[in-house]
Tab-separated table of C-alpha atoms in Angstrom:
chain	number	residue	atom	x	y	z
A	3	MET	CA	-11.428	-23.567	-10.904
A	4	LEU	CA	-10.368	-23.106	-14.497
A	5	ILE	CA	-8.621	-19.849	-15.369
A	6	ASN	CA	-7.217	-18.478	-18.615
A	7	LEU	CA	-3.781	-16.910	-18.541
A	8	SER	CA	-1.362	-15.571	-21.079
A	9	ILE	CA	2.073	-16.512	-19.772
A	10	ASN	CA	4.935	-14.949	-21.721
A	11	GLY	CA	2.667	-14.605	-24.737
A	12	LYS	CA	1.347	-18.161	-24.643
A	13	ASP	CA	-2.323	-18.731	-23.796
A	14	VAL	CA	-2.978	-21.451	-21.253
A	15	ARG	CA	-6.004	-22.768	-19.393
A	16	ILE	CA	-5.181	-24.019	-15.921
A	17	ASP	CA	-7.104	-25.628	-13.098
A	18	VAL	CA	-6.248	-23.894	-9.807
A	19	ALA	CA	-7.346	-24.266	-6.207
A	20	LYS	CA	-9.427	-21.408	-4.804
A	21	ASP	CA	-6.757	-20.428	-2.298
A	22	GLU	CA	-3.803	-20.990	-4.601
A	23	PHE	CA	-1.371	-18.146	-5.138
A	24	LEU	CA	0.172	-17.266	-8.464
A	25	ALA	CA	3.753	-18.114	-7.431
A	26	ASP	CA	2.680	-21.731	-6.840
A	27	THR	CA	0.672	-21.868	-10.056
A	28	LEU	CA	3.592	-20.579	-12.112
A	29	ARG	CA	6.131	-22.888	-10.489
A	30	ALA	CA	3.805	-25.836	-11.105
A	31	GLN	CA	3.756	-24.788	-14.769
A	32	GLY	CA	7.560	-24.947	-14.869
A	33	PHE	CA	8.392	-21.263	-14.425
A	34	LEU	CA	11.035	-21.909	-11.808
A	35	SER	CA	12.527	-18.424	-12.020
A	36	VAL	CA	9.621	-17.429	-9.772
A	37	LYS	CA	11.193	-17.987	-6.359
A	38	LYS	CA	9.382	-18.416	-3.084
A	39	ALA	CA	11.424	-17.054	-0.225
A	40	CYS	CA	9.834	-14.948	2.513
A	41	ASP	CA	6.219	-15.808	1.630
A	42	THR	CA	5.275	-12.751	3.699
A	43	SER	CA	5.143	-10.269	0.798
A	44	CYS	CA	8.335	-8.410	1.567
A	45	CYS	CA	11.366	-9.860	-0.276
A	46	GLY	CA	10.480	-9.342	-3.958
A	47	LEU	CA	11.908	-12.671	-5.122
A	48	CYS	CA	8.619	-13.785	-6.636
A	49	THR	CA	8.214	-10.622	-8.731
A	50	ILE	CA	6.484	-11.094	-12.066
A	51	TRP	CA	4.587	-8.659	-14.262
A	52	ILE	CA	0.820	-8.732	-14.370
A	53	ASP	CA	-0.364	-6.715	-17.345
A	54	GLY	CA	3.065	-5.080	-17.329
A	55	LYS	CA	3.097	-4.097	-13.642
A	56	PRO	CA	5.654	-5.628	-11.261
A	57	THR	CA	3.698	-7.629	-8.710
A	58	LEU	CA	4.392	-10.100	-5.913
A	59	SER	CA	3.123	-13.387	-7.284
A	60	CYS	CA	3.192	-14.914	-3.788
A	61	SER	CA	0.415	-12.514	-2.770
A	62	VAL	CA	-1.977	-12.666	-5.702
A	63	LEU	CA	-4.653	-15.337	-5.761
A	64	SER	CA	-4.347	-17.220	-9.050
A	65	ILE	CA	-8.043	-16.827	-9.694
A	66	ARG	CA	-7.577	-13.052	-9.745
A	67	ALA	CA	-5.143	-13.384	-12.632
A	68	ASP	CA	-7.836	-14.888	-14.843
A	69	GLY	CA	-7.629	-13.215	-18.244
A	70	LYS	CA	-4.404	-11.340	-17.445
A	71	LYS	CA	-1.077	-11.222	-19.220
A	72	LEU	CA	1.724	-12.581	-17.059
A	73	THR	CA	5.396	-12.129	-17.762
A	74	THR	CA	8.194	-14.001	-16.029
A	75	ILE	CA	11.898	-13.731	-16.712
A	76	GLU	CA	11.601	-16.729	-19.052
A	77	GLY	CA	9.712	-14.387	-21.359
A	78	LEU	CA	12.346	-11.655	-21.252
A	79	GLN	CA	15.431	-13.686	-22.076
A	80	GLN	CA	17.232	-11.115	-24.193
A	81	GLU	CA	16.736	-8.140	-21.860
A	82	ALA	CA	17.568	-10.313	-18.847
A	83	ALA	CA	20.801	-11.531	-20.468
A	84	GLU	CA	21.845	-7.948	-21.260
A	85	PHE	CA	21.233	-6.873	-17.684
A	86	ALA	CA	22.905	-9.997	-16.257
A	87	GLU	CA	26.082	-9.105	-18.153
A	88	VAL	CA	26.300	-5.724	-16.407
A	89	LEU	CA	25.255	-7.240	-13.082
A	90	THR	CA	28.093	-9.758	-13.109
A	91	ALA	CA	30.607	-7.218	-14.437
A	92	GLU	CA	29.880	-5.040	-11.413
A	93	GLY	CA	30.202	-7.930	-8.966
A	94	ALA	CA	26.583	-7.397	-8.023
A	95	GLU	CA	25.586	-11.035	-7.867
A	96	GLN	CA	26.657	-13.773	-5.524
A	97	CYS	CA	24.229	-16.620	-4.831
A	98	GLY	CA	21.883	-15.365	-7.552
A	99	PHE	CA	18.698	-16.455	-5.797
A	100	CYS	CA	17.234	-12.947	-5.825
A	101	SER	CA	18.348	-12.147	-9.376
A	102	PRO	CA	15.196	-13.133	-11.324
A	103	GLY	CA	12.905	-11.032	-9.131
A	104	PHE	CA	15.403	-8.186	-9.027
A	105	THR	CA	15.802	-8.244	-12.809
A	106	MET	CA	12.021	-8.180	-13.309
A	107	THR	CA	11.790	-5.044	-11.158
A	108	VAL	CA	14.728	-3.361	-12.898
A	109	LEU	CA	13.187	-4.023	-16.321
A	110	ALA	CA	9.831	-2.689	-15.103
A	111	MET	CA	11.555	0.430	-13.790
A	112	LYS	CA	13.299	0.874	-17.141
A	113	SER	CA	9.943	1.074	-18.902
A	114	GLU	CA	8.266	3.196	-16.238
A	115	LEU	CA	10.860	5.840	-15.289
A	116	LYS	CA	12.752	8.043	-17.706
A	117	ASN	CA	16.280	8.964	-16.574
A	118	PRO	CA	15.726	8.046	-12.912
A	119	SER	CA	17.949	9.653	-10.280
A	120	ASP	CA	19.886	7.501	-7.785
A	121	ASP	CA	17.177	8.141	-5.191
A	122	GLU	CA	14.438	7.122	-7.613
A	123	ILE	CA	16.306	3.925	-8.505
A	124	VAL	CA	16.794	3.010	-4.844
A	125	HIS	CA	13.165	3.824	-4.058
A	126	TYR	CA	11.854	1.710	-6.937
A	127	LEU	CA	14.039	-1.251	-5.998
A	128	THR	CA	13.450	-1.116	-2.233
A	129	GLY	CA	11.104	-4.081	-2.400
A	130	ASN	CA	13.838	-6.453	-3.629
A	131	LEU	CA	15.963	-7.821	-0.824
A	132	CYS	CA	19.425	-9.319	-1.351
A	133	ARG	CA	21.381	-10.868	1.492
A	134	CYS	CA	24.697	-11.144	-0.364
A	135	THR	CA	25.671	-7.979	-2.143
A	136	GLY	CA	25.043	-5.003	0.119
A	137	TYR	CA	23.216	-3.266	-2.752
A	138	MET	CA	26.002	-0.887	-3.847
A	139	GLY	CA	27.082	-3.216	-6.648
A	140	GLN	CA	23.484	-3.553	-7.730
A	141	LEU	CA	23.054	0.218	-7.826
A	142	ARG	CA	26.235	0.562	-9.924
A	143	ALA	CA	24.986	-2.158	-12.266
A	144	VAL	CA	21.559	-0.600	-12.705
A	145	LYS	CA	23.048	2.830	-13.438
A	146	LYS	CA	25.510	1.348	-15.920
A	147	TYR	CA	22.739	-0.664	-17.584
A	148	LEU	CA	20.591	2.453	-17.988
A	149	GLU	CA	23.596	4.403	-19.329
A	150	VAL	CA	24.326	1.704	-21.888
A	151	LEU	CA	20.701	1.752	-23.042
A	152	ALA	CA	20.699	5.523	-23.319
B	30	MET	CA	-1.497	-19.032	5.604
B	31	PHE	CA	-5.274	-18.663	5.476
B	32	THR	CA	-7.530	-21.313	4.024
B	33	LEU	CA	-10.354	-20.591	1.624
B	34	VAL	CA	-13.030	-23.221	1.437
B	35	ASP	CA	-14.902	-21.368	-1.282
B	36	LEU	CA	-14.473	-18.179	-3.273
B	37	VAL	CA	-17.036	-16.056	-5.052
B	38	GLN	CA	-16.583	-13.173	-7.460
B	39	PRO	CA	-19.922	-11.357	-7.286
B	40	GLU	CA	-20.976	-8.998	-10.031
B	41	THR	CA	-23.064	-6.711	-7.814
B	42	LEU	CA	-22.434	-5.202	-4.397
B	43	GLU	CA	-25.742	-6.610	-3.177
B	44	ASP	CA	-24.598	-10.141	-4.044
B	45	ALA	CA	-21.282	-9.475	-2.338
B	46	TYR	CA	-23.028	-8.209	0.800
B	47	GLN	CA	-25.453	-11.144	0.903
B	48	SER	CA	-22.509	-13.558	0.656
B	49	LEU	CA	-20.712	-11.682	3.406
B	50	ILE	CA	-23.543	-11.825	5.923
B	51	SER	CA	-24.654	-15.361	5.121
B	52	LYS	CA	-21.934	-16.961	7.308
B	53	ARG	CA	-19.854	-15.664	10.165
B	54	SER	CA	-16.510	-16.717	8.698
B	55	ASN	CA	-17.190	-15.288	5.244
B	56	THR	CA	-14.694	-12.518	4.526
B	57	VAL	CA	-14.141	-9.846	1.907
B	58	LEU	CA	-10.756	-10.252	0.238
B	59	GLY	CA	-8.721	-7.119	-0.289
B	60	GLY	CA	-5.213	-7.361	-1.658
B	61	CYS	CA	-4.708	-10.470	0.536
B	62	ALA	CA	-1.116	-9.474	1.406
B	63	PHE	CA	-1.896	-9.045	5.096
B	64	LEU	CA	-4.624	-11.681	5.224
B	65	LYS	CA	-2.160	-14.332	4.086
B	66	LEU	CA	0.049	-13.654	7.099
B	67	GLY	CA	-2.653	-15.110	9.340
B	68	SER	CA	-4.097	-18.598	9.590
B	69	LYS	CA	-7.775	-17.737	9.316
B	70	ARG	CA	-10.101	-20.400	7.919
B	71	ILE	CA	-12.513	-18.592	5.633
B	72	MET	CA	-15.648	-20.375	4.551
B	73	THR	CA	-16.255	-18.096	1.560
B	74	GLY	CA	-13.822	-15.453	0.368
B	75	ILE	CA	-15.566	-12.604	-1.405
B	76	ASP	CA	-13.471	-11.153	-4.200
B	77	LEU	CA	-14.568	-7.664	-5.236
B	78	SER	CA	-12.341	-7.462	-8.295
B	79	LYS	CA	-15.268	-7.708	-10.737
B	80	LEU	CA	-17.118	-4.717	-9.263
B	81	ASN	CA	-15.129	-1.939	-10.962
B	82	LEU	CA	-13.987	-0.475	-7.662
B	83	ASN	CA	-10.544	0.470	-8.925
B	84	TYR	CA	-10.587	4.215	-9.659
B	85	ILE	CA	-9.401	7.616	-8.511
B	86	ARG	CA	-11.605	10.408	-9.802
B	87	GLU	CA	-12.835	13.875	-8.962
B	88	GLN	CA	-16.580	14.374	-8.736
B	89	HIS	CA	-18.775	17.099	-7.177
B	90	GLY	CA	-15.895	18.640	-5.238
B	91	PHE	CA	-14.685	15.315	-3.836
B	92	ILE	CA	-11.849	13.023	-4.779
B	93	GLU	CA	-13.193	9.490	-4.789
B	94	ILE	CA	-10.961	6.469	-4.360
B	95	GLY	CA	-12.510	3.062	-5.043
B	96	ALA	CA	-11.980	0.264	-2.548
B	97	MET	CA	-9.973	-1.924	-4.939
B	98	THR	CA	-7.577	0.859	-5.914
B	99	THR	CA	-4.015	-0.226	-5.181
B	100	PHE	CA	-1.486	1.769	-3.204
B	101	ARG	CA	0.615	2.020	-6.337
B	102	ASP	CA	-2.307	3.666	-8.137
B	103	VAL	CA	-2.516	6.155	-5.251
B	104	GLU	CA	1.235	6.735	-5.440
B	105	THR	CA	1.280	7.440	-9.168
B	106	SER	CA	-2.030	9.300	-9.522
B	107	SER	CA	-1.420	12.759	-10.954
B	108	LEU	CA	-4.651	13.998	-9.322
B	109	LEU	CA	-3.460	12.903	-5.879
B	110	LYS	CA	0.055	14.200	-6.470
B	111	GLU	CA	-1.435	17.626	-7.118
B	112	SER	CA	-3.840	17.515	-4.161
B	113	PHE	CA	-2.991	18.337	-0.536
B	114	ASN	CA	0.751	18.609	-1.283
B	115	GLY	CA	0.707	15.023	-2.485
B	116	ILE	CA	0.270	13.730	1.083
B	117	LEU	CA	-1.447	10.499	-0.005
B	118	PRO	CA	1.139	9.398	-2.608
B	119	GLN	CA	3.824	10.318	-0.096
B	120	ALA	CA	2.185	8.364	2.728
B	121	VAL	CA	1.994	5.112	0.775
B	122	SER	CA	5.306	5.421	-1.062
B	123	GLN	CA	7.373	4.095	1.851
B	124	ILE	CA	5.384	0.889	2.240
B	125	ILE	CA	7.600	-2.100	1.387
B	126	GLY	CA	8.124	-2.054	-2.404
B	127	VAL	CA	6.477	-1.238	-5.725
B	128	GLN	CA	5.473	-4.879	-6.220
B	129	PHE	CA	3.747	-4.923	-2.846
B	130	ARG	CA	1.987	-1.631	-3.482
B	131	ASN	CA	0.647	-3.085	-6.723
B	132	VAL	CA	-1.171	-5.673	-4.584
B	133	VAL	CA	-2.531	-3.977	-1.467
B	134	THR	CA	-5.777	-2.037	-1.713
B	135	VAL	CA	-7.109	1.154	-0.164
B	136	GLY	CA	-10.423	-0.434	0.859
B	137	ALA	CA	-8.870	-3.320	2.764
B	138	SER	CA	-6.364	-1.092	4.566
B	139	VAL	CA	-8.976	1.415	5.680
B	140	PHE	CA	-11.681	-1.139	6.506
B	141	SER	CA	-9.253	-3.234	8.573
B	142	LYS	CA	-8.258	-0.140	10.605
B	143	TYR	CA	-4.665	-1.361	10.737
B	144	GLY	CA	-2.742	0.373	13.506
B	145	PHE	CA	0.401	0.521	11.369
B	146	SER	CA	-1.387	2.139	8.431
B	147	ASP	CA	0.326	5.215	7.008
B	148	LEU	CA	-2.649	5.808	4.727
B	149	ILE	CA	-5.251	6.109	7.494
B	150	THR	CA	-3.159	8.691	9.363
B	151	ALA	CA	-2.862	10.802	6.210
B	152	LEU	CA	-6.572	10.448	5.375
B	153	LEU	CA	-7.545	11.509	8.908
B	154	VAL	CA	-6.124	15.021	8.506
B	155	LEU	CA	-8.097	15.500	5.289
B	156	ASP	CA	-11.863	15.905	5.181
B	157	THR	CA	-12.378	12.190	4.544
B	158	GLU	CA	-15.521	10.092	4.505
B	159	VAL	CA	-16.025	6.426	3.752
B	160	GLU	CA	-18.961	4.730	2.080
B	161	LEU	CA	-20.064	1.389	3.442
B	162	TYR	CA	-22.495	-0.652	1.393
B	163	HIS	CA	-24.889	-1.249	4.279
B	164	ASP	CA	-24.226	1.576	6.740
B	165	GLY	CA	-23.802	4.296	4.132
B	166	ARG	CA	-21.577	7.337	4.174
B	167	MET	CA	-19.862	8.586	7.325
B	168	SER	CA	-16.740	10.437	8.355
B	169	LEU	CA	-13.549	8.402	8.554
B	170	GLN	CA	-13.190	9.337	12.205
B	171	GLU	CA	-16.672	8.014	13.027
B	172	PHE	CA	-15.948	4.815	11.112
B	173	LEU	CA	-12.651	4.269	12.931
B	174	ASN	CA	-14.394	4.616	16.298
B	175	GLN	CA	-17.054	2.027	15.504
B	176	PRO	CA	-16.676	-1.599	16.583
B	177	PRO	CA	-15.922	-4.062	13.736
B	178	LYS	CA	-18.985	-4.865	11.640
B	179	LYS	CA	-19.828	-7.007	8.630
B	180	ASP	CA	-19.968	-4.517	5.798
B	181	ILE	CA	-18.221	-3.625	2.575
B	182	LEU	CA	-16.256	-0.430	2.184
B	183	THR	CA	-16.924	0.688	-1.366
B	184	LYS	CA	-15.095	3.994	-1.606
B	185	VAL	CA	-13.313	6.804	0.193
B	186	PHE	CA	-14.361	10.433	-0.391
B	187	ILE	CA	-11.990	13.310	0.248
B	188	LYS	CA	-13.300	16.857	0.068
B	189	ASN	CA	-11.084	18.682	-2.375
B	190	ASP	CA	-10.701	21.781	-0.223
B	191	GLN	CA	-7.136	22.524	-1.277
B	192	ARG	CA	-5.825	22.123	2.230
B	193	ILE	CA	-2.093	21.932	2.775
B	194	ALA	CA	-0.877	18.765	4.428
B	195	SER	CA	2.210	16.868	5.472
B	196	CYS	CA	2.889	13.323	6.636
B	197	GLN	CA	5.853	12.043	8.596
B	198	SER	CA	6.937	8.592	9.651
B	199	LEU	CA	9.613	6.951	11.704
B	200	ARG	CA	10.929	3.585	10.542
B	201	ASN	CA	13.804	1.292	11.469
B	202	SER	CA	14.557	0.791	7.787
B	203	ALA	CA	13.215	2.234	4.564
B	204	SER	CA	10.607	-0.408	3.773
B	205	ASP	CA	9.700	-1.539	7.283
B	206	PHE	CA	6.401	-0.970	9.081
B	207	PRO	CA	6.397	2.434	10.797
B	208	ILE	CA	7.316	2.733	14.454
B	209	LEU	CA	5.170	5.849	14.465
B	210	ASN	CA	3.581	8.175	11.932
B	211	ALA	CA	1.953	11.579	12.038
B	212	ALA	CA	0.090	13.876	9.689
B	213	VAL	CA	-0.770	17.544	9.872
B	214	SER	CA	-2.997	19.734	7.709
B	215	GLN	CA	-4.188	23.313	7.599
B	216	ALA	CA	-7.113	24.902	5.775
B	217	ASP	CA	-8.381	28.444	6.384
B	218	GLY	CA	-6.476	28.654	9.645
B	219	ARG	CA	-7.890	25.388	11.011
B	220	TRP	CA	-5.222	22.838	11.870
B	221	THR	CA	-5.679	19.085	12.118
B	222	ILE	CA	-3.136	16.747	13.672
B	223	ALA	CA	-3.240	12.927	13.667
B	224	VAL	CA	-0.805	10.372	15.011
B	225	GLY	CA	-0.801	6.686	14.051
B	226	ALA	CA	1.147	3.449	14.569
B	227	ARG	CA	1.142	4.234	18.311
B	228	PRO	CA	0.901	1.141	17.722
B	229	LEU	CA	-2.847	1.622	18.059
B	230	LYS	CA	-4.829	2.905	15.078
B	231	ALA	CA	-4.432	6.512	14.073
B	232	GLU	CA	-6.274	9.113	16.089
B	233	LEU	CA	-6.830	12.844	15.867
B	234	ALA	CA	-5.086	14.993	18.466
B	235	LEU	CA	-8.096	17.260	18.955
B	236	GLN	CA	-6.764	19.435	21.765
B	237	ALA	CA	-3.447	20.023	20.021
B	238	SER	CA	-5.266	20.838	16.769
B	239	GLU	CA	-7.437	23.373	18.618
B	240	LEU	CA	-4.454	24.874	20.410
B	241	LEU	CA	-2.689	25.449	17.113
B	242	SER	CA	-5.804	26.797	15.413
B	243	GLN	CA	-6.365	29.310	18.252
B	244	ALA	CA	-2.772	30.536	18.381
B	245	ASN	CA	-2.467	34.201	17.503
B	246	VAL	CA	0.982	33.733	16.129
B	247	LEU	CA	2.736	30.598	14.947
B	248	ASN	CA	6.330	30.571	16.098
B	249	ASP	CA	8.735	27.929	17.431
B	250	GLU	CA	7.156	28.173	20.866
B	251	THR	CA	3.515	27.696	19.814
B	252	ILE	CA	4.479	24.899	17.442
B	253	GLU	CA	6.352	23.133	20.225
B	254	ASP	CA	3.417	23.618	22.585
B	255	ALA	CA	1.011	22.054	20.096
B	256	ALA	CA	3.350	19.125	19.431
B	257	LYS	CA	3.746	18.599	23.182
B	258	ALA	CA	-0.028	18.733	23.645
B	259	ALA	CA	-0.477	16.054	20.946
B	260	SER	CA	2.046	13.798	22.666
B	261	GLU	CA	0.252	14.253	25.990
B	262	GLU	CA	-3.357	13.807	24.914
B	263	LEU	CA	-2.849	10.599	22.923
B	264	THR	CA	-2.037	7.210	24.357
B	265	PHE	CA	0.949	5.194	23.220
B	266	GLY	CA	1.756	1.523	23.522
B	267	THR	CA	4.748	-0.776	23.428
B	268	ASN	CA	5.496	-3.474	20.882
B	269	VAL	CA	8.535	-5.022	19.224
B	270	ARG	CA	9.226	-1.825	17.268
B	271	GLY	CA	9.301	0.631	20.138
B	272	SER	CA	8.248	1.444	23.668
B	273	ALA	CA	5.361	3.717	24.633
B	274	GLU	CA	7.845	6.239	26.074
B	275	TYR	CA	9.876	6.305	22.866
B	276	ARG	CA	6.762	6.729	20.735
B	277	GLN	CA	5.485	9.530	22.933
B	278	ALA	CA	8.790	11.385	22.739
B	279	MET	CA	9.055	10.915	18.983
B	280	SER	CA	5.454	11.950	18.335
B	281	LYS	CA	6.417	15.433	19.445
B	282	VAL	CA	9.202	15.510	16.878
B	283	LEU	CA	7.055	14.211	14.010
B	284	VAL	CA	4.174	16.590	14.727
B	285	GLN	CA	6.582	19.515	14.979
B	286	ARG	CA	8.127	18.575	11.644
B	287	GLY	CA	4.681	18.243	10.070
B	288	ILE	CA	3.565	21.701	11.248
B	289	THR	CA	6.828	23.252	10.084
B	290	GLU	CA	6.485	21.595	6.688
B	291	VAL	CA	2.923	22.845	6.235
B	292	LEU	CA	3.952	26.378	7.243
B	293	ALA	CA	6.749	26.311	4.686
B	294	CYS	CA	4.286	25.691	1.826
């Protein structure tokens, strides 16, 4: 089935299978920041924005994204680089496999919540799993990033 | 992973219903997050996303939630935050993560009668009805007690009676499925208690609710008695997350906490 998508501001028309999920569609289009890990909708590694909302691309049928605006980390290079600087400075990254999905959620939180408390940050980021860092470094990095922006 | 042989996006509920009943393996697609965990072969998947069923609104004394409304919409709705102590936003807010809650839908969760559902438990202690395209409007409790049928849940109605409510859950970790959940509400002296994730689907503790409603005075003793009655009248099962004995013991704690929280409001 042919669907129309806007991916990082660029309009594309793509032929997708009826039971194809967005993570596969995007990876096939070269957006390799979209990771497939758990494939059971619980790790957050495949997080992209659909019309500005952080969403698990592994769980959305591609056909349902017809006409929507998709954003991957490839479309947020500057913001991602700024956050990555703080992330590495705080020792909050090791293998880096979860970083694209984590960064997409952090940037979504930045636009959605004003001056979030520690609890609100943790609650918003609960859906992003990381097996390396133990999360404390990530929390420090997010707080520092928000402070710098303020 | 499930397989879809065909997919339709009907523009009317009648078309959707006709597609649904035309073949046994035809299935309505909700958020698909849970469906994709199985290996079902679906002849025709029926996608309701073009039927404008994504809304939360207040009409004629009822709050209406459309079937395609996501959990995240429930969580962030200012109307729902201000209603019933915000029990519904609170109930869904612990489910995995924001990205997941932007996918899963109210209609699919309620229609599927998932045992682990936090939402169903919370809805049960409110005056909740569901609307099915074919079978019409009925109370949530009646719907939950019916055997599975081919139908389409179009919306959930909640009487906006300003009742005070509380939901509680017990989880191994913040974003995990609940081991057990409970909800309690009170309106005009009438109490309602429900316990879910037993791991069976949520059920009302009718005797415990009556006991609490009839109590002349609500103190630690009567609250404990009601919580004990709830744990004794409901049945509990064992699965990987907990034993029946553990669930039964913890149900007392959650119900007690729920009653206490409602009384504090």
